[in-house]
Short mmCIF file of C-alpha atoms in Angstrom, two decimals:
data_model
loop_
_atom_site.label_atom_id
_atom_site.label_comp_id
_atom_site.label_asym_id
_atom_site.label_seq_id
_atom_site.Cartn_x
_atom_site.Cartn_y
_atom_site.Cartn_z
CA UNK C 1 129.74 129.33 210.15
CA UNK C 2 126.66 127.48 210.66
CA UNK C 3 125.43 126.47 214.51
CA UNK C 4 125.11 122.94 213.46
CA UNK C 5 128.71 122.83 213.07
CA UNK C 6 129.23 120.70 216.19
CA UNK C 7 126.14 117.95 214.71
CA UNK C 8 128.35 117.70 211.34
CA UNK C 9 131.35 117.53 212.83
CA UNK C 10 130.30 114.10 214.97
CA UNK C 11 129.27 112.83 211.95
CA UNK C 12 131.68 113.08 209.49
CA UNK C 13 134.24 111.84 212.35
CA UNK C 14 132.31 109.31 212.84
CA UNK C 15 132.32 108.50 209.32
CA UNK C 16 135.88 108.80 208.68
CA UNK C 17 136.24 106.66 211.31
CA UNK C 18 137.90 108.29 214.05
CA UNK C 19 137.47 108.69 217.58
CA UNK C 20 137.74 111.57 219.37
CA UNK C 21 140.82 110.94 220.88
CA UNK C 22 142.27 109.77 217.72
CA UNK C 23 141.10 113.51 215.87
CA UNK C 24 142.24 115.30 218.60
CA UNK C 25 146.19 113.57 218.07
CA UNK C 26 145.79 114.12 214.54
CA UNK C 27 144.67 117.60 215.13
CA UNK C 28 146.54 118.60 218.18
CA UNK C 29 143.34 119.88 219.65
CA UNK C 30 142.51 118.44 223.04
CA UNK C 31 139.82 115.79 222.54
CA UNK C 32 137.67 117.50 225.63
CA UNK C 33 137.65 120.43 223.31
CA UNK C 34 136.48 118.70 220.46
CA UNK C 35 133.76 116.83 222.61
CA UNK C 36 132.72 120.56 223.40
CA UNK C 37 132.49 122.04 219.49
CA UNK C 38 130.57 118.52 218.39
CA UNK C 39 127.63 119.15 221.79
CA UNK C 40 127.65 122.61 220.96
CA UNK C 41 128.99 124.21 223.95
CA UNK C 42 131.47 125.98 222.32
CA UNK C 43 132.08 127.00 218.64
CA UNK C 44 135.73 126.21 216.85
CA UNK C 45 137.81 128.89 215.68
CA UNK C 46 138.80 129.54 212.20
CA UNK C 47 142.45 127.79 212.76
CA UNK C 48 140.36 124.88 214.93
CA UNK C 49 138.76 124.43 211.73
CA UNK C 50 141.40 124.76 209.16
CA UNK C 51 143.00 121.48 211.52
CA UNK C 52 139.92 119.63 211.20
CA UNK C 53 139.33 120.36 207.66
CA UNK C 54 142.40 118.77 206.65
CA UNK C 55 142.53 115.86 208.86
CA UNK C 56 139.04 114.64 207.75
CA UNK C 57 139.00 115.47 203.95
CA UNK C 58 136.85 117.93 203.96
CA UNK C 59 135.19 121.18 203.67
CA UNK C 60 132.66 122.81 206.11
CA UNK C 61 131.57 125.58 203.94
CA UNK C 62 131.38 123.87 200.80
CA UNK C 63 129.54 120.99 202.88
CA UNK C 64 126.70 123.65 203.91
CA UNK C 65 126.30 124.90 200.55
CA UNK C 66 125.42 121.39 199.58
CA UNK C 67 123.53 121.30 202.62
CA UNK C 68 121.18 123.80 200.75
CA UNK C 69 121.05 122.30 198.02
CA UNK C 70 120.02 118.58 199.47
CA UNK C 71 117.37 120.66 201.25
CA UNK C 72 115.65 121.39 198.26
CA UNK C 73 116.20 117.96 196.57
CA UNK C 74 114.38 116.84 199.99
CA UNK C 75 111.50 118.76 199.74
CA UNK C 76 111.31 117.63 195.81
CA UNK C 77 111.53 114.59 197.07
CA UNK C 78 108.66 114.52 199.55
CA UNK C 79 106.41 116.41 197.27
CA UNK C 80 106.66 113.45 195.00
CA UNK C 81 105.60 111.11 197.31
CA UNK C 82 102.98 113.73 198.20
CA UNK C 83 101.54 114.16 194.72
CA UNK C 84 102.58 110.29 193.64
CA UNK C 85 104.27 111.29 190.12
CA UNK C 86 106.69 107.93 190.75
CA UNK C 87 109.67 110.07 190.53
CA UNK C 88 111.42 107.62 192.74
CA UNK C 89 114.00 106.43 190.18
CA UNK C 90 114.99 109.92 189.43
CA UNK C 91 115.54 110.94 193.26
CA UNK C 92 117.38 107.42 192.93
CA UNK C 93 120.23 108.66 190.40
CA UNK C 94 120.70 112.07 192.07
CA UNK C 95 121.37 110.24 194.78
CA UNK C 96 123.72 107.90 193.26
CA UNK C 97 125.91 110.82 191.46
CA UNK C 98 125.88 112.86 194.85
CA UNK C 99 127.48 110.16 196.37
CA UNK C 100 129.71 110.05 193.94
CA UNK C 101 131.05 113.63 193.59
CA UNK C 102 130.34 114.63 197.70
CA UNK C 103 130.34 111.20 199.26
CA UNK C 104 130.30 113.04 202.25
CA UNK C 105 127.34 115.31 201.60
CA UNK C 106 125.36 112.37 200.13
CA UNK C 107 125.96 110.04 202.96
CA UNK C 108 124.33 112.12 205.85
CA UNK C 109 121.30 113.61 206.64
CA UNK C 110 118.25 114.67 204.33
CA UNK C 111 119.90 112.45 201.49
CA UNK C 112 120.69 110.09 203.46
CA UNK C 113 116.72 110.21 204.74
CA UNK C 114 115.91 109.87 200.86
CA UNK C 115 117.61 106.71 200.06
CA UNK C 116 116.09 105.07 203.17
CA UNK C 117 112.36 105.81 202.34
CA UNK C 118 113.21 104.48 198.74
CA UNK C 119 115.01 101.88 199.94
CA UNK C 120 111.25 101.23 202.03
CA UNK C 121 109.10 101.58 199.20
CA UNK C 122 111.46 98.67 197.14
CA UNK C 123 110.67 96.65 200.22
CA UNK C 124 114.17 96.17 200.91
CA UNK C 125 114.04 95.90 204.80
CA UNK C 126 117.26 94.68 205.19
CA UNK C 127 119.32 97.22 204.20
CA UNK C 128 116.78 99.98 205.42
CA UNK C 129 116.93 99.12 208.81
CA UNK C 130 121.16 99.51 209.18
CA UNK C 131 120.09 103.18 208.25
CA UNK C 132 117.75 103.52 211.34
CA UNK C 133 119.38 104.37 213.86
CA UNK C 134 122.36 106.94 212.78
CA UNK C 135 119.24 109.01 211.05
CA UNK C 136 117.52 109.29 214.64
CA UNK C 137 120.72 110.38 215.95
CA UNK C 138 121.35 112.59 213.27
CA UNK C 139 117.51 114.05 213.41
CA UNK C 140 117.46 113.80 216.99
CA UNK C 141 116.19 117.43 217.07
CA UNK C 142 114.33 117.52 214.14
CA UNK C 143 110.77 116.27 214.68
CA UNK C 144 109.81 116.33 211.43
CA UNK C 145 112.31 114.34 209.83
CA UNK C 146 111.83 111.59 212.81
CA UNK C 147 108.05 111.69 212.23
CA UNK C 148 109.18 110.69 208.84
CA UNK C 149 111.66 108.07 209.73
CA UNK C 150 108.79 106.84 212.21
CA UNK C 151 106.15 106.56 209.17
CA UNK C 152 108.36 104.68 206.98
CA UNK C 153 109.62 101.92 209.87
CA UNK C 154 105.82 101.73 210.68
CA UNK C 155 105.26 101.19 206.86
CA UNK C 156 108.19 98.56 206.73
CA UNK C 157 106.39 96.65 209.85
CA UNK C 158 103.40 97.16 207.93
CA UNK C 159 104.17 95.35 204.83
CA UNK C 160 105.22 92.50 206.84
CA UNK C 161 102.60 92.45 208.65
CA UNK C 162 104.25 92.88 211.89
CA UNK C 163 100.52 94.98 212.66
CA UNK C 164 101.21 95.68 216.30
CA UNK C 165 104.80 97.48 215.37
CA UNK C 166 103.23 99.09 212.67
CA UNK C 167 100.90 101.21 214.65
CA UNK C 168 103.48 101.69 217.48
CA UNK C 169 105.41 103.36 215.06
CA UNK C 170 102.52 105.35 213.47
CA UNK C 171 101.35 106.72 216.19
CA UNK C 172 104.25 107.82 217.23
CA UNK C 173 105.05 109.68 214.34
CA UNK C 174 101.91 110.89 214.51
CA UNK C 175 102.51 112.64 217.90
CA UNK C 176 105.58 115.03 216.29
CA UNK C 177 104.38 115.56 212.86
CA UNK C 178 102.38 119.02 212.49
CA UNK C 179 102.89 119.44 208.49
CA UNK C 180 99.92 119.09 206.81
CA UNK C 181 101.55 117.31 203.69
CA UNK C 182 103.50 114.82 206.08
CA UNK C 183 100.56 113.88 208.21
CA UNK C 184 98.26 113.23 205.06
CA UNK C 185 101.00 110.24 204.12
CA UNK C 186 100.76 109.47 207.70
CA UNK C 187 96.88 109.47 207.81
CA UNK C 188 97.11 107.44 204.62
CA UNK C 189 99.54 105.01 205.70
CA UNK C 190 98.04 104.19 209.43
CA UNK C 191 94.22 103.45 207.51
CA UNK C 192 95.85 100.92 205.94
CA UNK C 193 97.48 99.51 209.25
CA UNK C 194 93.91 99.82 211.08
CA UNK C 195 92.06 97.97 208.12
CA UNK C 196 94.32 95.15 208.24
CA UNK C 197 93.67 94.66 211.42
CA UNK C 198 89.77 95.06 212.16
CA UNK C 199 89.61 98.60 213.28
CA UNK C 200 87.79 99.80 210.81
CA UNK C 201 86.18 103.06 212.26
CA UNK C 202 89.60 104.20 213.40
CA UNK C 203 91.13 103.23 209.46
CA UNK C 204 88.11 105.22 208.04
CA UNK C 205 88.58 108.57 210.62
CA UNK C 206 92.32 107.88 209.18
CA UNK C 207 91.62 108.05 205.53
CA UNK C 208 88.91 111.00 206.10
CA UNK C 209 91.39 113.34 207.30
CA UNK C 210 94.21 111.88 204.60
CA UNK C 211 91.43 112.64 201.78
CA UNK C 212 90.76 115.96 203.09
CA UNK C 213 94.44 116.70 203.05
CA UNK C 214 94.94 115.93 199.55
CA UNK C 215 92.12 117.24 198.40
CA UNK C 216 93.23 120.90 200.04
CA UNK C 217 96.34 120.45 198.02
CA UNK C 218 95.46 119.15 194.98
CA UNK C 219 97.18 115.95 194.82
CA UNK C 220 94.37 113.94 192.28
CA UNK C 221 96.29 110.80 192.43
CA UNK C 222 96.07 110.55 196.41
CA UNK C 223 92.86 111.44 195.81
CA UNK C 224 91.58 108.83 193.69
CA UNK C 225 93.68 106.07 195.82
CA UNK C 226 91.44 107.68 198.81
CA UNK C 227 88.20 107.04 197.70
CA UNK C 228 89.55 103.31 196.64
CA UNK C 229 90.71 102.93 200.18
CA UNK C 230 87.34 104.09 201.87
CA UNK C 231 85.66 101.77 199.49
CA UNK C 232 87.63 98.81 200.66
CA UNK C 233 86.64 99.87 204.34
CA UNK C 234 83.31 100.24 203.50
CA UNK C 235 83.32 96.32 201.81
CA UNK C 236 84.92 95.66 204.93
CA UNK C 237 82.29 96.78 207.23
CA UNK C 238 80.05 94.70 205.00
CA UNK C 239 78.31 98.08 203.34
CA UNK C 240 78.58 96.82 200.03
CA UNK C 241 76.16 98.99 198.21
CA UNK C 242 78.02 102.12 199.77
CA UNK C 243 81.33 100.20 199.14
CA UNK C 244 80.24 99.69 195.29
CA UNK C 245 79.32 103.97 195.10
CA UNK C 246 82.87 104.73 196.07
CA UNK C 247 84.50 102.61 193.61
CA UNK C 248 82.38 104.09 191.26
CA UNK C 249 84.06 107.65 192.15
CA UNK C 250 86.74 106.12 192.43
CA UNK C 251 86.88 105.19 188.56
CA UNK C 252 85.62 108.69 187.07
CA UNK C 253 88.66 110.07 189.60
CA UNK C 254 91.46 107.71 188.17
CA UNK C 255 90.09 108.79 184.24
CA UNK C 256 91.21 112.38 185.25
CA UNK C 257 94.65 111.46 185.77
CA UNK C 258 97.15 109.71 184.03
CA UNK C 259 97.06 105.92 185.40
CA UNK C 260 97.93 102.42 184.67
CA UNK C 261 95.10 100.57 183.23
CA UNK C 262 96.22 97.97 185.71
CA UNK C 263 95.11 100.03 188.35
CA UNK C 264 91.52 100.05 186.65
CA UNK C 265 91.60 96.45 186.02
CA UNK C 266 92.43 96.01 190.16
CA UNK C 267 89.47 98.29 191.14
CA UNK C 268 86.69 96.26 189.19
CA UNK C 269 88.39 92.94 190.62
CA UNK C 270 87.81 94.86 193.63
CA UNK C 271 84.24 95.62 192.94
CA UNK C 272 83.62 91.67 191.43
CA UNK C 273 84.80 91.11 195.43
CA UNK C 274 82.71 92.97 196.69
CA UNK C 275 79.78 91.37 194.75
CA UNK C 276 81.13 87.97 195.59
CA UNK C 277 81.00 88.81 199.41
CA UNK C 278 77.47 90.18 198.85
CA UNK C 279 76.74 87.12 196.90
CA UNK C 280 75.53 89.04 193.83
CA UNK C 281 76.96 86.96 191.73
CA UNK C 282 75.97 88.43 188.27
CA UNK C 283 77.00 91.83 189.18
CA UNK C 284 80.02 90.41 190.04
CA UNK C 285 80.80 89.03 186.41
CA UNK C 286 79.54 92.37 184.90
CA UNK C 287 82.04 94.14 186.95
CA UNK C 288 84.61 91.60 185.96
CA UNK C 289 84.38 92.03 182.81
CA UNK C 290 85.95 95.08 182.29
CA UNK C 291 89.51 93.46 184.32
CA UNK C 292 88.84 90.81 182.08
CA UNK C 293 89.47 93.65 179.00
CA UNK C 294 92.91 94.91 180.77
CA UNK C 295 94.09 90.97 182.63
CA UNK C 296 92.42 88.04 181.45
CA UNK C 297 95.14 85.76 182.74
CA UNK C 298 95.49 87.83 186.20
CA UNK C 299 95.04 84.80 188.90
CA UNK C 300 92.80 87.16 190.72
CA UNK C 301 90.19 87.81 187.81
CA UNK C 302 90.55 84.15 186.75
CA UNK C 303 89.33 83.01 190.23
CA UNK C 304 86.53 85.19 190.40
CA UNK C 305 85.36 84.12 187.07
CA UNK C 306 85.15 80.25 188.13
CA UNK C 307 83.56 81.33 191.08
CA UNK C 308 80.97 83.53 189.70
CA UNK C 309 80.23 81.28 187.05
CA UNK C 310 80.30 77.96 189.63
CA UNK C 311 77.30 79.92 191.91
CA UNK C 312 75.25 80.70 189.06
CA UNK C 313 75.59 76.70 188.13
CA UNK C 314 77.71 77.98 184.95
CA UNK C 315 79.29 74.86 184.93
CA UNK C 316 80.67 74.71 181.38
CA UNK C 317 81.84 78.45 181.62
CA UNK C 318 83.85 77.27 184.53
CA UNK C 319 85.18 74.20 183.41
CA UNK C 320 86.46 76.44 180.35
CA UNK C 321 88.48 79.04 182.72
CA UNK C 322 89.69 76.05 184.62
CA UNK C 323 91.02 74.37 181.36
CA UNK C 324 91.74 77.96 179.58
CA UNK C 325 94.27 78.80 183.27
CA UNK C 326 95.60 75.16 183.72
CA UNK C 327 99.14 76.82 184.50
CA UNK C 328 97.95 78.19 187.36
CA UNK C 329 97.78 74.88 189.08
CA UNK C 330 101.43 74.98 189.71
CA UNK C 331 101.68 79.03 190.67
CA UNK C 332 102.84 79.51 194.38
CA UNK C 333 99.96 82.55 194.85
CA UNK C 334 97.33 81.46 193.40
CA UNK C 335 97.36 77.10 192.61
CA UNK C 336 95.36 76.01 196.17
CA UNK C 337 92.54 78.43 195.42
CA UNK C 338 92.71 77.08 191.79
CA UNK C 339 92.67 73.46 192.96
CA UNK C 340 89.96 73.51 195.71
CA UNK C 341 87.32 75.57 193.06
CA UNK C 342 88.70 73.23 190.03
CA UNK C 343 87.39 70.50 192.69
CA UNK C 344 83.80 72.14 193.76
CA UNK C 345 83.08 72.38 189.73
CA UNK C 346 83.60 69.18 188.80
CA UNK C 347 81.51 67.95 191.97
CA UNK C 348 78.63 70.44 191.27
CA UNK C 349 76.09 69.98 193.85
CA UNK C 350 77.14 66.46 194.85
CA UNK C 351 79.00 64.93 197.71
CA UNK C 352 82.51 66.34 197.96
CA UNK C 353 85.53 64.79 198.53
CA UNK C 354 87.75 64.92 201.44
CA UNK C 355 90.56 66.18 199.39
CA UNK C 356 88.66 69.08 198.77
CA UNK C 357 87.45 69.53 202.55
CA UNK C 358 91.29 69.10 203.18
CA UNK C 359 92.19 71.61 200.67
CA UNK C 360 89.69 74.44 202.08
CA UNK C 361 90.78 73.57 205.49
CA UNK C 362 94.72 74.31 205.03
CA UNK C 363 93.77 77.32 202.91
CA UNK C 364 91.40 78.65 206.47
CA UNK C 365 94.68 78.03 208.73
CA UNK C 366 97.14 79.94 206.14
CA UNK C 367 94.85 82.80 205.91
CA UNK C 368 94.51 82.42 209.90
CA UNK C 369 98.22 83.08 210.27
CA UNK C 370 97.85 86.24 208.33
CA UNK C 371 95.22 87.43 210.13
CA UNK C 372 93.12 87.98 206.94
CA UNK C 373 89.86 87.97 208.01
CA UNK C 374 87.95 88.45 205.34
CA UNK C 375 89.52 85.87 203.13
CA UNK C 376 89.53 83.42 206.42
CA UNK C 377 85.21 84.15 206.66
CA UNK C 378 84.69 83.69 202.63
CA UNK C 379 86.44 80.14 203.27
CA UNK C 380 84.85 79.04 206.32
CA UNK C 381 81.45 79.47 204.28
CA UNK C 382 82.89 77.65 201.79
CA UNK C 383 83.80 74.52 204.53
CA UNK C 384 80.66 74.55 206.31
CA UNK C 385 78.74 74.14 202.79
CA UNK C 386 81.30 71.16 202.12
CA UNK C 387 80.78 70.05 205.67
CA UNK C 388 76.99 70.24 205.56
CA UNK C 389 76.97 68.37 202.15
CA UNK C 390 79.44 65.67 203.29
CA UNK C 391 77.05 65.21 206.81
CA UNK C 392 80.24 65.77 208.77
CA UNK C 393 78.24 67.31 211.62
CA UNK C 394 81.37 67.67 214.02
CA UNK C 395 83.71 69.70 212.06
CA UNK C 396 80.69 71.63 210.73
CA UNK C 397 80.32 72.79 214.52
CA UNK C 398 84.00 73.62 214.77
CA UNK C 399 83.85 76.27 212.09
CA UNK C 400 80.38 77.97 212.71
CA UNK C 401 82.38 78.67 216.45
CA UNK C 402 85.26 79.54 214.47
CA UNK C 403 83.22 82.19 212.38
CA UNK C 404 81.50 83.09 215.60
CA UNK C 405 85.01 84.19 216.92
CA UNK C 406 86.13 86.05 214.08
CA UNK C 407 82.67 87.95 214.04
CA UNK C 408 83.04 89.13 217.45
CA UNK C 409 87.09 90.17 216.62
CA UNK C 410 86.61 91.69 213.25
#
C-alpha cells in the first residue's frame, strides 16, 4: 500500500465529513489509532483497511491508481501553461468528468491543484481562494506544488493589483521552486509584478532568466511574449529606440507561431505608445496603422489616432475619428480619455476650458490610485500645457512637484 496512506486517509475523512472520533465508532478502531495511520506513525492493516474502506465509500487501491493517472494529467497540464497552447478548456472537462465518475479522486490533490490555477487564470478570485488553504495542507510536503500554489495567489494579488502581496507571494515561491519549467512561469510572472510597480531592473533580471528558460526548452510562444515584455520595460525605462528594436523581434517571433492577429494589432498599439511617449508623433501613426488593419474601432487605437493626429495639428483627421468613435463617449474604459482629447481638438491651440482642466485632473487622481505611473506622467504633461495656456500659475506649480515626485519613485 502506498506510504501516503495516512495523508489520504485525513482527507477523504475530512471530506466525508467525519471526525475522528466519529470514524473510529463507525469503524470500531480506536480514534488514537486512527490519529496514528493518518500522521504516519503507524501503517493500517489489511482488515484496518477493509473497515475504513467501507465506512467512507471508498477504495484505496483503486484511489492510487487514479492517483497515477492525475499525475500525468498534471504534468500535461503544466506543460500547457509552459508551452501556452490554451489547452485550458480541455484540462477543464477532464476535470469536470473526473469529478463525476471518482468524485473523490477529482476533489483532492494534483486535480484539485488544476482547477484552482484555472479557476486563477478566469480571474475568478472568489472561488479560488476557498481552495487555498486545504491544498497547502494537502501539499504541505511537497515544495513544488506549494511553489505553484504560491505563484498563482501572487498572480491573483497581482491582477488586482494588490502589488505588495503579489511579490510576497512570488518570492516566496520563488525560494522552494528548483524546476526549471516552474521557475520560468515564476520568472515570467514576478517581471510583470516588478514593472507595475517601478522596479524595473529587478522586472528585466526577471524576464532575462524567464526568456532564457523558454528559449532552452523551446516554448516559441513564451518566447515571443518575452521579448514583448522586455520591450515594455525598456519603454518604461524611457529607452524607446531599444524599446521599438524589441518589438520589432517581437513581431518576426509571433509570425513563426500560430497567433491571434489581435495580439499583433496590441503590439503596434504598443509601439504607437511608445512613439507617443517619445513624442514621435508620425512614427507613431505609421505604427498604428497596421492595428488600425486588425481594430479600427479598438478604444486604444482610436485614442492614439486623435492624439497623433491632434500633435501634428491634424485637426480635421481628428475631428473625423472623434465623429467616426462617437459611441465611445459613453464606454466605462475608455469615454474620459475620449472626452478630454474630443475637448483639446476642438480648442486647438487656444485657451482651454476648465472643463477640460477638470477632466485631465480627475483622470491624474484615478490613474494615481492605480499606481500607473506612466499613464499618471503622460497626463500631468498634458495639465501643465493646459495650465500654462490657461495662465493658472498655481496649479501649474502643483503638478511640475507632482511629476517631480513620481520621477524620483518611478
Amino acid at each position: 500500500m502506498d506510504q501516503n496512506i495516512g495523508k489520504v486517509l485525513r482527507l477523504i475523512r475530512k471530506y466525508r465529513g467525519f471526525t475522528l472520533r466519529e470514524l473510529g465508532q463507525k469503524t470500531g478502531i480506536p480514534y488514537s489509532r486512527l490519529g496514528k495511520f493518518e500522521g504516519g506513525k503507524e501503517m493500517p492493516t489489511d482488515e484496518a483497511i477493509s473497515k475504513i474502506e467501507k465506512v467512507l465509500n471508498m477504495n484505496f487501491h483503486e484511489y492510487f491508481e487514479m492517483a497515477k493517472k492525475i499525475d500525468i494529467m498534471f504534468n500535461e497540464f503544466l506543460d500547457s501553461l509552459f508551452y501556452h497552447d490554451d489547452s485550458n478548456d480541455l484540462f477543464k472537462t477532464r476535470i469536470t468528468n473526473g469529478k463525476i465518475n471518482s468524485i473523490i479522486n477529482f476533489s483532492f490533490g494534483k486535480a484539485q491543484l488544476i482547477e484552482y490555477i484555472i479557476l486563477v487564470l478566469d480571474e475568478n478570485f472568489e472561488k479560488a481562494r476557498l481552495m487555498e488553504s486545504s491544498l497547502l495542507e494537502y501539499f504541505n510536503s511537497d515544495f513544488e506544488c506549494k511553489a505553484i500554489i504560491y505563484q498563482y495567489i501572487g498572480l491573483s494579488h497581482r491582477i488586482e493589483k494588490h502589488y505588495d502581496k503579489a511579490i510576497y507571494y512570488f518570492e516566496k515561491a520563488m525560494s522552494m521552486t528548483i524546476n526549471r519549467k516552474n521557475k520560468a512561469m515564476l520568472c515570467l510572472h514576478s517581471s510583470i509584478a516588478y514593472k507595475d510597480i517601478g522596479n524595473i531592473a529587478k522586472a528585466m533580471f526577471c524576464i532575462e532568466e524567464a526568456h532564457r528558460i523558454f528559449s532552452e526548452y523551446g516554448s516559441l510562444k513564451r518566447v515571443a511574449y518575452c521579448f514583448i515584455e522586455q520591450a515594455l520595460l525598456l519603454k518604461s525605462n524611457f529607452q524607446y529606440k531599444e524599446s521599438i528594436s524589441y518589438f520589432n523581434i517581437a513581431i518576426k517571433a509571433l509570425e513563426m507561431i500560430d497567433c491571434s492577429e489581435s495580439l499583433y494589432a496590441k503590439v503596434y498599439r504598443n509601439m504607437c505608445w511608445t512613439m507617443i511617449l517619445a513624442g514621435d508623433y508620425k512614427r507613431g501613426l505609421e505604427y498604428l496603422e497596421e492595428a488600425i488593419e486588425i481594430e479600427p474601432k479598438h478604444g486604444f487605437t482610436v485614442l492614439y489616432a486623435i492624439w497623433c493626429n491632434y500633435k501634428l495639428q491634424n485637426y480635421q483627421e481628428a475631428e473625423r475619428w472623434i465623429e467616426a468613435n462617437i459611441d465611445l463617449h459613453n464606454n466605462v474604459e475608455y469615454g474620459s480619455f475620449y472626452e478630454l482629447f474630443d475637448l483639446l481638438v476642438k480648442c486647438r491651440e487656444g485657451v482651454p476650458s476648465a472643463k477640460s482642466v477638470n477632466l485631465v485632473t480627475k483622470i491624474i487622481e484615478n490613474f494615481k490610485q492605480g499606481e500607473e505611473y506612466e499613464r499618471v506622467n503622460f497626463y500631468i504633461d498634458i495639465a501643465l500645457d493646459l495650465l500654462n495656456r490657461s495662465g493658472n500659475e498655481l496649479e501649474k506649480i502643483k503638478y511640475l512637484e507632482m511629476k517631480v515626485n513620481l520621477t524620483r519613485n518611478f
